[in-house]
Each structure stands twice: as C-alpha cells, then as structure tokens.
Coordinates of N, CA and C and ligand atoms in Angstrom, one line a residue:
M1 N 0.9 -1.2 0.0 CA 0.0 0.0 0.0 C 0.9 1.2 0.0
N2 N 0.7 2.1 -1.0 CA 1.5 3.4 -0.9 C 0.8 4.4 -0.1
V3 N 1.5 5.5 0.1 CA 1.0 6.5 1.1 C -0.4 7.1 0.7
G4 N -0.5 7.3 -0.6 CA -1.8 7.9 -1.1 C -3.0 6.9 -0.8
E5 N -2.7 5.7 -1.0 CA -3.8 4.7 -0.8 C -4.1 4.6 0.7
A6 N -3.0 4.7 1.5 CA -3.2 4.6 3.0 C -4.0 5.8 3.4
L7 N -3.7 7.0 2.9 CA -4.5 8.2 3.3 C -5.9 8.1 2.9
R8 N -6.2 7.5 1.7 CA -7.6 7.4 1.3 C -8.3 6.2 2.0
R9 N -7.6 5.2 2.3 CA -8.3 4.0 3.0 C -8.5 4.2 4.5
R10 N -7.7 5.1 5.1 CA -7.9 5.3 6.5 C -9.2 6.1 6.7
I11 N -10.2 5.5 7.3 CA -11.4 6.1 7.6 C -11.7 5.8 9.0
S12 N -12.6 6.6 9.6 CA -13.0 6.3 11.0 C -14.0 5.1 11.0
V13 N -13.5 4.0 11.6 CA -14.4 2.8 11.6 C -15.1 2.9 13.0
R14 N -16.4 2.7 12.9 CA -17.2 2.8 14.2 C -18.0 1.5 14.5
A15 N -17.5 0.4 13.9 CA -18.0 -1.0 14.3 C -16.8 -1.9 14.0
F16 N -16.3 -2.6 15.1 CA -15.2 -3.5 14.9 C -15.6 -4.9 15.2
K17 N -14.8 -5.8 14.6 CA -14.9 -7.2 15.0 C -14.1 -7.4 16.3
S18 N -14.5 -8.5 17.1 CA -13.9 -8.6 18.4 C -12.5 -9.3 18.3
D19 N -12.1 -9.7 17.1 CA -10.8 -10.4 16.9 C -9.7 -9.7 17.7
P20 N -8.9 -10.4 18.5 CA -7.9 -9.7 19.3 C -6.8 -9.1 18.4
L21 N -6.1 -8.2 18.9 CA -4.9 -7.6 18.3 C -3.7 -7.8 19.2
P22 N -2.8 -8.6 18.9 CA -1.7 -8.9 19.8 C -0.8 -7.7 20.1
E23 N -0.2 -7.7 21.2 CA 0.7 -6.6 21.6 C 1.8 -6.4 20.6
S24 N 2.2 -7.5 20.0 CA 3.3 -7.4 19.0 C 2.9 -6.5 17.8
V25 N 1.6 -6.6 17.4 CA 1.1 -5.8 16.3 C 1.0 -4.4 16.7
V26 N 0.5 -4.1 17.9 CA 0.4 -2.7 18.4 C 1.8 -2.1 18.5
R27 N 2.7 -2.9 19.0 CA 4.1 -2.4 19.1 C 4.7 -2.0 17.7
D28 N 4.4 -2.9 16.8 CA 4.9 -2.8 15.4 C 4.4 -1.4 14.8
I29 N 3.1 -1.2 15.1 CA 2.5 0.1 14.6 C 3.2 1.3 15.2
L30 N 3.4 1.2 16.5 CA 4.1 2.4 17.2 C 5.5 2.5 16.8
E31 N 6.1 1.4 16.5 CA 7.5 1.3 16.0 C 7.7 2.2 14.7
V32 N 6.7 2.1 13.9 CA 6.8 2.9 12.6 C 6.3 4.4 12.9
A33 N 5.3 4.5 13.7 CA 4.7 5.8 13.9 C 5.6 6.8 14.6
R34 N 6.6 6.2 15.4 CA 7.5 7.1 16.2 C 8.4 7.9 15.3
F35 N 8.4 7.6 14.0 CA 9.2 8.5 13.0 C 8.4 9.7 12.6
A36 N 7.3 9.9 13.2 CA 6.5 11.2 12.9 C 7.4 12.4 13.3
P37 N 7.3 13.5 12.6 CA 8.1 14.7 12.9 C 7.5 15.4 14.1
S38 N 8.4 16.2 14.8 CA 7.9 17.1 15.8 C 8.9 18.2 15.9
G39 N 8.4 19.4 16.1 CA 9.3 20.6 16.2 C 10.4 20.4 17.3
G40 N 11.6 20.6 16.9 CA 12.7 20.5 17.8 C 12.9 19.0 18.2
N41 N 12.2 18.1 17.5 CA 12.3 16.7 17.8 C 11.9 16.4 19.3
L42 N 11.0 17.2 19.8 CA 10.5 17.0 21.2 C 9.8 15.7 21.4
Q43 N 9.1 15.2 20.3 CA 8.3 14.0 20.5 C 7.4 14.1 21.7
P44 N 6.6 15.1 21.7 CA 5.8 15.4 22.9 C 4.6 14.5 23.2
W45 N 4.8 13.2 23.1 CA 3.7 12.3 23.2 C 4.1 11.1 24.1
K46 N 3.0 10.5 24.6 CA 3.1 9.3 25.4 C 1.8 8.5 25.0
V47 N 1.9 7.2 25.0 CA 0.8 6.4 24.6 C 0.5 5.4 25.7
V48 N -0.7 5.2 26.1 CA -1.2 4.1 26.9 C -2.1 3.2 26.1
A49 N -1.6 2.0 25.9 CA -2.4 1.1 25.1 C -3.1 0.1 26.0
V50 N -4.4 -0.1 25.8 CA -5.2 -1.0 26.7 C -5.8 -2.1 25.9
A51 N -5.9 -3.3 26.5 CA -6.5 -4.5 25.9 C -7.1 -5.3 27.0
G52 N -7.9 -6.3 26.7 CA -8.4 -7.3 27.7 C -9.0 -6.6 28.9
G53 N -8.6 -7.1 30.1 CA -9.2 -6.6 31.3 C -9.0 -5.1 31.5
E54 N -7.9 -4.6 31.1 CA -7.6 -3.2 31.3 C -8.6 -2.3 30.4
R55 N -8.8 -2.9 29.2 CA -9.7 -2.2 28.3 C -11.1 -2.2 28.9
R56 N -11.5 -3.3 29.5 CA -12.8 -3.4 30.1 C -12.9 -2.4 31.3
S57 N -11.8 -2.3 32.0 CA -11.8 -1.4 33.2 C -12.0 0.1 32.8
V58 N -11.3 0.5 31.7 CA -11.5 1.9 31.3 C -12.9 2.2 30.8
T59 N -13.5 1.2 30.1 CA -14.9 1.3 29.6 C -15.8 1.4 30.8
A60 N -15.6 0.6 31.9 CA -16.5 0.7 33.1 C -16.2 2.0 33.8
L61 N -15.0 2.5 33.8 CA -14.7 3.8 34.4 C -15.5 4.9 33.7
A62 N -15.5 4.8 32.4 CA -16.2 5.9 31.6 C -17.7 5.8 31.9
R63 N -18.3 4.6 31.9 CA -19.7 4.5 32.2 C -20.1 5.0 33.6
A64 N -19.2 4.8 34.5 CA -19.4 5.2 35.9 C -19.3 6.7 36.0
N65 N -18.6 7.4 35.1 CA -18.4 8.8 35.2 C -19.2 9.7 34.1
L66 N -20.2 9.0 33.5 CA -21.0 9.8 32.5 C -21.7 10.9 33.2
P67 N -21.9 12.1 32.6 CA -21.6 12.4 31.2 C -20.2 12.9 31.0
G68 N -19.4 13.0 32.1 CA -18.0 13.4 31.9 C -17.8 14.9 31.8
D69 N -16.6 15.3 31.7 CA -16.3 16.8 31.6 C -14.9 16.9 30.9
A70 N -14.8 17.7 29.9 CA -13.6 17.9 29.1 C -12.7 18.9 29.8
G71 N -13.2 19.5 30.9 CA -12.3 20.5 31.6 C -12.0 21.7 30.8
D72 N -10.7 22.1 30.9 CA -10.3 23.4 30.3 C -9.9 23.2 28.9
R73 N -10.0 22.1 28.3 CA -9.6 21.9 26.9 C -10.8 21.2 26.2
P74 N -11.9 22.0 25.9 CA -13.1 21.4 25.2 C -12.8 20.9 23.9
V75 N -13.6 19.9 23.4 CA -13.4 19.3 22.2 C -13.5 20.2 21.0
Y76 N -14.5 21.1 21.1 CA -14.7 22.1 20.0 C -14.8 23.5 20.7
P77 N -14.4 24.6 19.9 CA -14.6 25.9 20.4 C -16.1 26.1 20.7
A78 N -16.5 27.0 21.6 CA -17.9 27.3 21.8 C -18.5 28.0 20.6
N79 N -19.8 27.8 20.4 CA -20.5 28.4 19.3 C -19.8 28.3 18.0
L80 N -19.6 27.1 17.6 CA -18.9 26.8 16.3 C -19.5 27.6 15.2
W81 N -18.7 28.2 14.3 CA -19.1 29.0 13.2 C -19.0 28.3 11.9
E82 N -19.5 29.0 10.9 CA -19.4 28.4 9.5 C -18.0 28.5 8.9
P83 N -17.6 27.6 8.1 CA -18.3 26.4 7.6 C -18.3 25.2 8.5
Y84 N -17.6 25.4 9.7 CA -17.3 24.2 10.5 C -18.6 23.6 11.2
R85 N -19.5 24.6 11.5 CA -20.8 24.1 12.2 C -21.6 23.2 11.3
T86 N -21.7 23.6 10.0 CA -22.4 22.8 9.0 C -21.7 21.4 8.8
R87 N -20.4 21.5 8.7 CA -19.7 20.2 8.4 C -19.9 19.3 9.6
R88 N -19.8 19.8 10.8 CA -20.0 18.9 12.0 C -21.4 18.3 12.0
F89 N -22.4 19.2 11.7 CA -23.8 18.8 11.7 C -24.0 17.7 10.7
K90 N -23.5 17.9 9.4 CA -23.7 17.0 8.3 C -23.1 15.6 8.7
L91 N -21.9 15.6 9.2 CA -21.2 14.3 9.6 C -22.1 13.6 10.5
G92 N -22.6 14.3 11.6 CA -23.5 13.6 12.5 C -24.8 13.0 11.9
E93 N -25.4 13.9 11.0 CA -26.6 13.4 10.4 C -26.4 12.2 9.5
D94 N -25.3 12.3 8.7 CA -24.9 11.1 7.8 C -24.7 9.9 8.6
M95 N -24.0 10.0 9.7 CA -23.7 8.9 10.5 C -24.9 8.3 11.2
Y96 N -25.8 9.1 11.7 CA -27.0 8.6 12.4 C -28.0 8.1 11.4
A97 N -28.0 8.6 10.1 CA -28.8 8.0 9.1 C -28.4 6.6 8.8
L98 N -27.1 6.3 8.7 CA -26.6 4.9 8.5 C -26.9 4.0 9.7
L99 N -27.0 4.6 10.9 CA -27.3 3.8 12.1 C -28.8 3.7 12.2
G100 N -29.5 4.4 11.4 CA -31.0 4.3 11.5 C -31.5 5.0 12.8
I101 N -30.9 6.0 13.3 CA -31.3 6.7 14.5 C -31.7 8.1 14.1
P102 N -33.1 8.4 14.1 CA -33.5 9.7 13.8 C -33.2 10.7 14.9
R103 N -33.2 12.0 14.5 CA -32.8 13.1 15.5 C -33.6 13.1 16.8
E104 N -34.9 12.7 16.6 CA -35.8 12.8 17.8 C -35.5 11.7 18.8
N105 N -34.8 10.7 18.4 CA -34.5 9.5 19.3 C -33.2 9.8 20.1
R106 N -33.3 10.8 21.0 CA -32.1 11.2 21.7 C -31.5 10.1 22.6
P107 N -32.4 9.2 23.2 CA -31.7 8.1 24.0 C -30.9 7.2 23.1
A108 N -31.3 6.9 21.9 CA -30.5 6.0 21.0 C -29.2 6.7 20.6
R109 N -29.3 8.1 20.4 CA -28.1 8.8 20.0 C -27.1 8.8 21.1
L110 N -27.7 8.9 22.3 CA -26.8 8.9 23.5 C -26.1 7.6 23.7
M111 N -26.9 6.5 23.4 CA -26.4 5.1 23.5 C -25.2 5.0 22.6
H112 N -25.4 5.6 21.4 CA -24.3 5.5 20.4 C -23.1 6.2 20.9
L113 N -23.3 7.4 21.5 CA -22.2 8.2 22.1 C -21.4 7.3 23.1
V114 N -22.1 6.6 23.9 CA -21.5 5.7 24.9 C -20.6 4.7 24.3
Q115 N -21.0 4.3 23.0 CA -20.2 3.3 22.3 C -18.7 3.7 22.1
N116 N -18.6 5.1 22.1 CA -17.2 5.6 21.9 C -16.3 5.0 23.1
F117 N -16.9 4.9 24.2 CA -16.2 4.5 25.4 C -16.0 2.9 25.5
D118 N -16.6 2.3 24.5 CA -16.4 0.8 24.3 C -15.5 0.6 23.1
F119 N -14.9 1.7 22.6 CA -14.0 1.6 21.4 C -14.8 1.0 20.2
F120 N -16.1 1.2 20.2 CA -16.9 0.6 19.1 C -16.6 -0.8 18.9
G121 N -16.3 -1.5 20.0 CA -16.1 -3.0 20.0 C -14.7 -3.4 19.6
A122 N -13.8 -2.4 19.4 CA -12.4 -2.8 19.0 C -11.7 -3.4 20.2
P123 N -10.7 -4.3 19.9 CA -10.1 -5.0 21.0 C -9.0 -4.2 21.7
V124 N -8.5 -3.1 21.1 CA -7.5 -2.3 21.6 C -7.8 -0.8 21.6
G125 N -7.5 -0.2 22.7 CA -7.7 1.3 22.8 C -6.3 1.9 23.1
L126 N -6.1 3.0 22.4 CA -4.9 3.8 22.7 C -5.3 5.1 23.3
F127 N -4.5 5.6 24.2 CA -4.7 6.9 24.7 C -3.4 7.8 24.5
F128 N -3.6 8.9 24.0 CA -2.5 9.8 23.6 C -2.4 10.9 24.7
V129 N -1.3 10.9 25.4 CA -1.1 11.8 26.5 C -0.1 12.9 26.2
I130 N -0.4 14.1 26.7 CA 0.5 15.2 26.5 C 0.7 16.0 27.8
E131 N 1.8 16.7 27.9 CA 1.9 17.5 29.1 C 1.2 18.8 28.9
R132 N 0.5 19.2 30.0 CA -0.3 20.4 29.9 C 0.5 21.7 29.6
R133 N 1.7 21.7 30.1 CA 2.5 23.0 29.9 C 3.0 23.1 28.4
M134 N 2.8 22.1 27.6 CA 3.2 22.2 26.2 C 2.3 23.2 25.5
G135 N 2.9 23.8 24.4 CA 2.2 24.9 23.7 C 1.3 24.3 22.6
H136 N 0.7 25.2 21.8 CA -0.2 24.7 20.7 C 0.6 24.0 19.7
G137 N 1.9 24.4 19.5 CA 2.7 23.7 18.5 C 2.8 22.2 18.8
Q138 N 3.1 21.9 20.0 CA 3.3 20.5 20.4 C 2.0 19.7 20.3
W139 N 0.9 20.3 20.5 CA -0.4 19.6 20.3 C -0.6 19.3 18.8
A140 N -0.2 20.2 17.9 CA -0.2 19.9 16.5 C 0.7 18.7 16.2
H141 N 1.9 18.7 16.8 CA 2.8 17.6 16.5 C 2.3 16.2 17.0
L142 N 1.6 16.3 18.1 CA 0.9 15.1 18.6 C -0.1 14.6 17.6
G143 N -0.8 15.5 16.9 CA -1.7 15.1 15.9 C -1.0 14.4 14.7
M144 N 0.2 14.9 14.4 CA 0.9 14.2 13.3 C 1.2 12.8 13.7
F145 N 1.6 12.6 15.0 CA 1.9 11.3 15.5 C 0.7 10.4 15.4
M146 N -0.5 10.9 15.8 CA -1.7 10.1 15.8 C -2.1 9.7 14.4
Q147 N -1.9 10.6 13.4 CA -2.2 10.2 12.0 C -1.2 9.2 11.6
S148 N 0.0 9.3 12.0 CA 1.0 8.3 11.6 C 0.6 6.9 12.2
V149 N 0.1 6.9 13.4 CA -0.4 5.6 14.0 C -1.5 5.0 13.1
A150 N -2.4 5.9 12.7 CA -3.6 5.4 11.9 C -3.1 4.9 10.5
L151 N -2.1 5.6 9.9 CA -1.7 5.2 8.6 C -0.9 3.9 8.7
A152 N 0.0 3.8 9.7 CA 0.7 2.5 9.9 C -0.2 1.4 10.2
A153 N -1.3 1.7 10.9 CA -2.3 0.6 11.1 C -3.0 0.2 9.9
I154 N -3.5 1.1 9.1 CA -4.2 0.7 7.9 C -3.3 0.0 6.9
E155 N -2.0 0.3 6.9 CA -1.1 -0.4 6.0 C -1.0 -1.9 6.4
R156 N -1.3 -2.2 7.7 CA -1.4 -3.6 8.2 C -2.8 -4.2 8.2
G157 N -3.7 -3.5 7.6 CA -5.1 -4.0 7.5 C -5.9 -3.7 8.7
I158 N -5.3 -2.9 9.6 CA -6.0 -2.6 10.9 C -6.7 -1.2 10.8
S159 N -7.9 -1.2 11.2 CA -8.7 0.1 11.2 C -8.6 0.8 12.5
S160 N -9.0 2.1 12.4 CA -8.9 2.9 13.6 C -10.1 3.9 13.7
C161 N -10.3 4.4 14.9 CA -11.2 5.6 15.0 C -10.6 6.4 16.1
M162 N -10.2 7.7 15.8 CA -9.8 8.6 16.8 C -11.0 8.9 17.7
L163 N -10.7 9.0 19.0 CA -11.9 9.1 19.9 C -11.6 10.3 20.9
E164 N -11.9 11.5 20.5 CA -11.8 12.6 21.4 C -12.9 12.6 22.4
A165 N -13.9 11.8 22.2 CA -14.9 11.6 23.2 C -14.3 11.3 24.6
W166 N -13.1 10.7 24.6 CA -12.5 10.4 25.8 C -12.0 11.6 26.6
A167 N -12.0 12.8 25.9 CA -11.7 14.0 26.5 C -12.6 14.2 27.7
L168 N -13.8 13.7 27.6 CA -14.8 13.9 28.7 C -14.4 13.1 29.9
M169 N -13.5 12.2 29.8 CA -13.1 11.3 30.9 C -11.7 11.6 31.4
R170 N -11.2 12.8 31.1 CA -9.8 13.1 31.4 C -9.5 12.9 32.9
A171 N -10.4 13.4 33.7 CA -10.0 13.4 35.2 C -10.0 11.9 35.7
P172 N -11.0 11.1 35.4 CA -10.9 9.7 35.9 C -9.8 9.0 35.3
L173 N -9.5 9.2 34.0 CA -8.4 8.5 33.4 C -7.1 8.9 34.0
H174 N -6.9 10.2 34.3 CA -5.7 10.7 34.9 C -5.4 9.9 36.2
K175 N -6.4 9.7 37.0 CA -6.3 9.0 38.2 C -6.0 7.5 38.0
H176 N -6.8 7.0 37.1 CA -6.7 5.5 36.8 C -5.3 5.1 36.3
F177 N -4.8 5.9 35.4 CA -3.5 5.6 34.8 C -2.3 6.1 35.7
G178 N -2.6 6.8 36.7 CA -1.6 7.4 37.6 C -0.6 8.3 36.9
L179 N -1.2 9.1 36.0 CA -0.4 10.1 35.2 C 0.3 11.1 36.1
A180 N 1.4 11.7 35.7 CA 2.0 12.8 36.4 C 1.1 14.0 36.5
E181 N 1.3 14.8 37.4 CA 0.3 15.9 37.6 C 0.1 16.8 36.3
D182 N 1.2 17.0 35.6 CA 1.1 17.9 34.4 C 0.6 17.1 33.2
E183 N 0.5 15.8 33.3 CA 0.1 15.0 32.1 C -1.5 15.0 32.0
M184 N -1.9 14.9 30.7 CA -3.4 14.7 30.5 C -3.6 13.9 29.2
V185 N -4.7 13.2 29.2 CA -5.1 12.4 28.0 C -5.7 13.4 27.1
Y186 N -5.1 13.5 25.9 CA -5.7 14.4 24.9 C -6.9 13.6 24.2
C187 N -6.6 12.4 23.7 CA -7.5 11.7 22.8 C -7.3 10.2 22.9
G188 N -8.4 9.5 22.6 CA -8.3 8.0 22.5 C -8.3 7.6 21.1
M189 N -8.1 6.3 20.9 CA -8.2 5.8 19.5 C -8.5 4.3 19.6
A190 N -9.5 3.9 18.8 CA -9.8 2.5 18.8 C -9.0 1.8 17.7
L191 N -8.5 0.6 17.9 CA -7.7 -0.1 16.9 C -8.2 -1.5 16.8
G192 N -8.5 -2.0 15.6 CA -8.9 -3.4 15.4 C -9.3 -3.6 14.0
Y193 N -10.0 -4.7 13.8 CA -10.4 -5.1 12.4 C -11.9 -4.6 12.2
A194 N -12.1 -4.0 11.1 CA -13.4 -3.4 10.8 C -14.4 -4.5 10.6
D195 N -15.6 -4.3 11.1 CA -16.7 -5.1 10.7 C -17.3 -4.6 9.4
E196 N -16.9 -5.3 8.4 CA -17.3 -4.9 7.0 C -18.8 -4.9 6.8
S197 N -19.5 -5.7 7.6 CA -20.9 -5.8 7.4 C -21.7 -4.7 8.0
A198 N -21.1 -3.8 8.8 CA -21.8 -2.8 9.5 C -22.0 -1.6 8.6
A199 N -23.3 -1.2 8.5 CA -23.7 0.0 7.7 C -22.9 1.2 8.0
V200 N -22.6 1.4 9.3 CA -22.0 2.7 9.7 C -20.6 2.8 9.1
N201 N -20.0 1.7 8.8 CA -18.7 1.7 8.2 C -18.7 2.0 6.7
T202 N -19.9 2.2 6.1 CA -19.9 2.7 4.8 C -19.9 4.2 4.7
L203 N -19.8 4.8 5.8 CA -19.8 6.3 5.9 C -18.5 6.8 5.2
R204 N -18.6 7.7 4.3 CA -17.5 8.4 3.7 C -17.7 9.9 3.9
S205 N -17.0 10.5 4.8 CA -17.2 11.9 5.1 C -16.7 12.8 4.0
D206 N -17.4 13.9 3.9 CA -17.0 14.9 2.8 C -15.7 15.5 3.0
R207 N -15.1 16.1 2.0 CA -13.9 16.9 2.1 C -14.1 18.1 1.2
A208 N -13.6 19.2 1.6 CA -13.6 20.4 0.8 C -12.6 20.2 -0.4
E209 N -12.9 20.8 -1.5 CA -12.0 20.7 -2.6 C -10.7 21.5 -2.4
V210 N -9.6 21.1 -3.1 CA -8.4 21.8 -2.8 C -8.5 23.4 -3.0
D211 N -9.3 23.8 -4.0 CA -9.4 25.2 -4.2 C -10.2 26.0 -3.1
E212 N -10.9 25.2 -2.3 CA -11.6 25.8 -1.2 C -10.7 26.1 0.0
F213 N -9.5 25.5 0.1 CA -8.7 25.7 1.2 C -7.3 26.1 0.9
A214 N -6.9 26.1 -0.4 CA -5.5 26.4 -0.8 C -5.5 27.5 -1.8
E215 N -4.5 28.4 -1.6 CA -4.2 29.4 -2.6 C -2.9 29.1 -3.2
F216 N -2.7 29.4 -4.5 CA -1.5 29.1 -5.2 C -0.9 30.4 -5.7
R217 N 0.2 30.8 -5.1 CA 0.8 32.1 -5.5 C 2.1 31.9 -6.1
G218 N 2.4 32.6 -7.2 CA 3.8 32.6 -7.7 C 4.1 31.5 -8.6
F219 N 3.1 30.6 -8.9 CA 3.3 29.5 -9.8 C 3.3 30.0 -11.2
S220 N 3.8 29.2 -12.2 CA 4.0 29.7 -13.5 C 2.8 29.3 -14.5
G221 N 1.7 28.9 -13.9 CA 0.5 28.6 -14.7 C 0.7 27.3 -15.5
D222 N 1.1 26.2 -14.9 CA 1.3 25.0 -15.7 C 0.1 24.0 -15.5
R223 N -1.0 24.6 -15.0 CA -2.2 23.6 -14.8 C -2.7 23.1 -16.1
G224 N -3.0 21.8 -16.1 CA -3.7 21.2 -17.3 C -2.6 21.1 -18.4
Ligands
LIG301 C1 -8.6 14.1 16.9 C2 -9.9 13.4 16.4 C3 -10.8 13.0 17.4 C4 -12.0 12.3 17.0 N1 -12.9 11.9 17.9 C5 -13.9 11.1 17.5 C6 -14.8 10.6 18.5 O1 -14.7 10.8 19.7 N2 -15.8 9.8 18.0 C7 -16.0 9.5 16.7 O2 -17.0 8.8 16.4 N3 -15.2 10.1 15.7 C8 -14.2 10.9 16.1 N4 -13.3 11.4 15.2 C9 -13.5 11.0 13.8 C10 -13.9 12.2 12.9 O3 -15.3 12.4 13.0 C11 -13.5 11.9 11.5 O4 -12.1 11.8 11.4 C12 -14.0 12.9 10.4 O5 -15.4 12.9 10.4 C13 -13.5 12.5 9.1 O6 -13.9 11.2 8.7 P1 -12.9 10.0 8.4 O7 -12.0 9.8 9.6 O8 -13.8 8.8 8.2 O9 -12.1 10.4 7.2 C14 -12.2 12.1 15.6 C15 -11.2 12.5 14.7 C16 -10.1 13.2 15.1 C17 -9.1 13.6 14.1

C-alpha cells in the first residue's frame, strides 16, 4: 500500500470485530509511527495502550463517570461558526442516518455516544497523553503522530477511529493511569479489524476541494 492509498483508505471505523490484536502488532505500529516529525524533535507524546481486562476497566470507568467533563480543553470551540458548524452537523446526520437513528431519538443517539467508550467494539484502545504545559505547536505535533499511527495501522489492514470523546473522561483516566500531575489524556483511539458488514462503516465523510482551502501564489501557470 502506498502513502496515497493509505491516506484514502484510513477512515473512521465505528464498528469493529472482536478479533484480538496482539501486543506485538500494536508495538509494530508504534515502532513505525514514532518516526513522525515534531518541532525540535521534542516527540511530545506518550501512549497508553489497553486491551483485555484493562480495556474493560476503562470502559467501566467511563460508564461510571458519565456524562464526563472535558475540563479546560473542550473538544470544540464554543458556538462553532461556519463552515465548521455545518460540516459537523452533516457528519452527525450522515452517521446517524446509517445507524438508523432519527434526530428525535435522543436516547438512542446517547447510547451510540456511549459506544465511543467501548471503542466501538475494538479489542485495543490507545490513549494519547501530552503534558499540559506544552504549547499549541506540540499539540499539533501530537496530531501528526496520531495520524502516523492510523496510517501505519491501515497499512497492516488494521482500522482505527480517533476518539476525542475520551476528553470527557480526562479526570478519571488521569487518576486511573496514575499520570504525572502535568500530564493529560488528549484523545483516545480504537484499533482493530473493521466489521465490514456494519452499515456505519460505509460512511465516507465529505472533504472540501483543494481550491476551497488552498491558494497558489507565484506558480507559472502549468495547470492542465
Ligand atoms: C482528533 C480526532 C478526534 C476524533 N474523535 C472522534 C470521536 O470521539 N468519536 C467519533 O466517532 N469520531 C471521532 N473522530 C472522527 C472524525 O469524526 C472523522 O475523522 C472525520 O469525520 C473524518 O472522517 P474520516 O476519519 O472517516 O475520514 C475524531 C477525529 C479526530 C481527528
């Protein structure tokens, strides 16, 4: 699989098969992803990988702490503006349509939200940890690392879903993992084999066209 294929094939999978993922495979993915770049080569990330009983423990922890609280680093800015508001809304509507859950059925939508904390059935969960005193640059670099993990995974036939829903569980996770005072869980990630029969996994989210987000200046007009 080349890089372009990996970029296109990595999608957020929200229904996994229960087939286990051995530690050796998770290690192998991280072994490659660690070559992600970071400013000053700080490598400002730490990973906690959970499987088996530990995975079940964090799921139980989340259920016991619902609805949770993202604290001082909310998942989205308040009062999201256009075009982001519409993009977010459309993603949710497309996803719930595939799940067959209408907007009025709030309990069912909430039940689906809770599935984030069960890693959508994936056998492995990753948690990406950063130190609070790091600046916005280092958060961006952590994102590059996370994408590298997802791409290394898909190259091995393993699907993923990044799970910032876990931001709501930062405080209990901090305690549970015994993190240092300045450390925090930024985001989770489900890793495993996609359930190809699940309708939700047919979701293909929209993307803006290149001309909607890129300006080309100083080129010599070689298009076409
Ligand atoms: C940092 C990050 C956190 C995310 N958190 C969640 C999440 O908690 N639950 C979820 O279902 N999807 C989550 N997603 C998936 C996004 O909704 C998804 O990446 C986006 O809609 C694009 O779709 P695609 O990943 O299928 O290409 C997250 C994505 C990123 C990059």
